[in-house]
Coordinates of N, CA and C in Angstrom, one line a residue:
X1 N 10.0 -3.5 17.2 CA 9.1 -2.6 17.7 C 9.0 -2.5 19.2
X2 N 9.1 -3.7 19.9 CA 9.1 -3.7 21.3 C 10.3 -2.9 21.9
X3 N 11.4 -3.0 21.3 CA 12.6 -2.2 21.8 C 12.3 -0.7 21.7
X4 N 11.8 -0.3 20.6 CA 11.5 1.2 20.4 C 10.5 1.7 21.4
X5 N 9.5 0.9 21.7 CA 8.6 1.3 22.8 C 9.3 1.3 24.1
X6 N 10.1 0.3 24.4 CA 10.8 0.2 25.7 C 11.7 1.4 25.9
X7 N 12.3 1.9 24.8 CA 13.2 3.1 24.9 C 12.4 4.3 25.4
X8 N 11.1 4.3 25.1 CA 10.2 5.5 25.5 C 9.4 5.1 26.8
X9 N 9.8 4.0 27.4 CA 9.1 3.7 28.7 C 7.8 3.0 28.6
X10 N 7.5 2.4 27.4 CA 6.3 1.6 27.2 C 6.6 0.2 27.0
X11 N 5.6 -0.7 27.3 CA 5.7 -2.1 27.0 C 4.5 -2.4 26.1
X12 N 4.9 -2.9 24.9 CA 3.8 -3.4 24.0 C 3.3 -4.7 24.4
X13 N 2.0 -4.8 24.4 CA 1.4 -6.1 24.9 C 0.4 -6.5 23.8
X14 N 0.0 -7.8 23.9 CA -1.0 -8.3 23.0 C -2.3 -8.2 23.8
X15 N -3.4 -7.7 23.1 CA -4.6 -7.6 23.8 C -5.8 -7.7 22.8
X16 N -6.8 -8.5 23.1 CA -8.0 -8.6 22.3 C -9.1 -7.7 22.9
X17 N -9.7 -6.9 22.0 CA -10.8 -6.0 22.5 C -11.9 -6.0 21.4
X18 N -13.0 -5.6 21.8 CA -14.2 -5.5 20.9 C -13.9 -4.4 19.9
X19 N -14.8 -4.3 18.9 CA -14.7 -3.2 17.9 C -14.2 -3.8 16.6
X20 N -14.0 -2.9 15.7 CA -13.5 -3.2 14.3 C -12.3 -2.4 13.9
X21 N -11.6 -2.9 13.1 CA -10.4 -2.3 12.5 C -10.0 -3.0 11.2
X22 N -9.5 -2.2 10.3 CA -9.0 -2.8 9.1 C -7.9 -3.8 9.4
X23 N -7.2 -3.6 10.5 CA -6.2 -4.6 11.0 C -6.7 -6.0 11.2
X24 N -8.0 -6.1 11.5 CA -8.6 -7.4 11.7 C -8.4 -8.3 10.4
X25 N -8.5 -7.7 9.2 CA -8.4 -8.5 8.0 C -6.9 -9.0 7.9
X26 N -6.0 -8.1 8.2 CA -4.6 -8.6 8.1 C -4.3 -9.6 9.1
X27 N -4.7 -9.4 10.3 CA -4.5 -10.4 11.4 C -5.1 -11.7 11.1
X28 N -6.3 -11.7 10.5 CA -7.0 -12.9 10.2 C -6.3 -13.7 9.1
X29 N -5.6 -13.0 8.3 CA -4.8 -13.6 7.2 C -3.5 -14.2 7.7
X30 N -3.2 -14.0 9.0 CA -2.0 -14.5 9.6 C -0.8 -13.5 9.5
X31 N -1.1 -12.3 9.2 CA 0.0 -11.2 9.1 C 0.1 -10.6 10.4
X32 N 1.3 -10.5 11.0 CA 1.5 -9.8 12.2 C 1.0 -8.3 12.1
X33 N 0.2 -7.9 13.0 CA -0.5 -6.6 12.9 C -0.3 -5.7 14.1
X34 N 0.1 -4.5 13.9 CA 0.3 -3.6 15.0 C -0.9 -2.6 14.9
X35 N -1.7 -2.5 15.9 CA -2.8 -1.6 16.0 C -3.0 -1.1 17.4
X36 N -3.7 0.0 17.5 CA -3.9 0.5 18.8 C -2.9 1.5 19.3
X37 N -2.3 2.2 18.4 CA -1.3 3.2 18.7 C -1.9 4.6 18.9
X38 N -3.2 4.7 18.9 CA -3.9 6.0 19.0 C -3.8 6.5 20.5
X39 N -4.5 7.5 20.7 CA -4.4 8.1 22.1 C -4.9 7.2 23.2
X40 N -4.4 7.4 24.4 CA -4.8 6.7 25.6 C -6.1 7.4 26.0
X41 N -7.1 6.7 26.4 CA -8.4 7.2 26.9 C -9.4 6.2 27.2
X42 N -10.6 6.6 27.2 CA -11.7 5.6 27.6 C -13.0 6.2 27.0
X43 N -14.0 5.3 27.0 CA -15.4 5.7 26.6 C -15.6 5.9 25.2
X44 N -15.0 5.2 24.3 CA -15.2 5.4 22.8 C -16.6 5.6 22.5
X45 N -17.0 6.7 21.9 CA -18.3 7.0 21.3 C -19.4 7.1 22.4
X46 N -19.0 7.3 23.7 CA -19.9 7.4 24.8 C -19.9 8.9 25.3
X47 N -20.8 9.2 26.1 CA -20.8 10.6 26.7 C -19.6 10.9 27.5
X48 N -19.0 9.9 28.1 CA -17.8 10.1 28.9 C -16.5 9.9 28.2
X49 N -16.6 9.8 26.8 CA -15.4 9.6 26.0 C -14.3 10.7 26.3
X50 N -13.1 10.3 26.4 CA -12.0 11.3 26.7 C -10.6 10.7 26.3
X51 N -9.7 11.6 26.1 CA -8.3 11.1 25.9 C -7.4 11.7 27.0
X52 N -6.3 11.1 27.3 CA -5.4 11.6 28.3 C -4.3 12.5 27.6
X53 N -4.5 13.8 27.7 CA -3.7 14.8 27.0 C -2.2 14.5 27.3
X54 N -1.9 14.3 28.6 CA -0.5 14.1 29.0 C 0.2 12.9 28.4
X55 N -0.6 12.0 27.9 CA 0.0 10.8 27.3 C 0.3 10.9 25.8
X56 N -0.1 12.0 25.2 CA 0.1 12.2 23.8 C 1.5 12.3 23.4
X57 N 2.4 13.1 24.0 CA 3.8 13.2 23.6 C 4.5 11.8 23.6
X58 N 4.2 11.0 24.6 CA 4.9 9.7 24.7 C 4.5 8.8 23.5
X59 N 3.2 8.8 23.2 CA 2.7 8.0 22.0 C 3.3 8.5 20.7
X60 N 3.4 9.8 20.6 CA 4.1 10.3 19.3 C 5.5 9.9 19.3
X61 N 6.2 9.9 20.4 CA 7.6 9.5 20.5 C 7.8 8.1 20.1
X62 N 7.0 7.2 20.6 CA 7.1 5.8 20.2 C 6.8 5.6 18.7
X63 N 5.8 6.2 18.2 CA 5.5 6.1 16.7 C 6.7 6.6 15.9
X64 N 7.2 7.8 16.3 CA 8.4 8.3 15.6 C 9.5 7.3 15.6
X65 N 9.9 6.8 16.7 CA 11.0 5.8 16.8 C 10.7 4.6 15.9
X66 N 9.4 4.1 15.8 CA 9.1 3.0 15.0 C 9.2 3.4 13.5
X67 N 8.7 4.5 13.1 CA 8.8 5.0 11.7 C 10.3 5.1 11.3
X68 N 11.1 5.6 12.2 CA 12.5 5.8 11.8 C 13.3 4.5 11.7
X69 N 12.8 3.4 12.2 CA 13.5 2.1 12.1 C 13.0 1.3 11.0
X70 N 11.9 1.8 10.3 CA 11.5 1.0 9.1 C 12.4 1.1 8.0
X71 N 12.6 0.0 7.2 CA 13.5 0.1 6.0 C 12.8 -0.2 4.8

């Protein structure tokens, strides 16, 4: 996965943040979990919530590369 992101100019990093995700259950069980591939932005559920429109094509390209390498 890291290589696919690198080909699109991204670096995948590990990061802990607040909030909830179904991925928490998988990670808690010890399963490697990839989460956080949604849009780039800030202010989730706040009046200043926004996404960075120009970042959307790059995110889609990374996900497409990842999907195409799954077997």
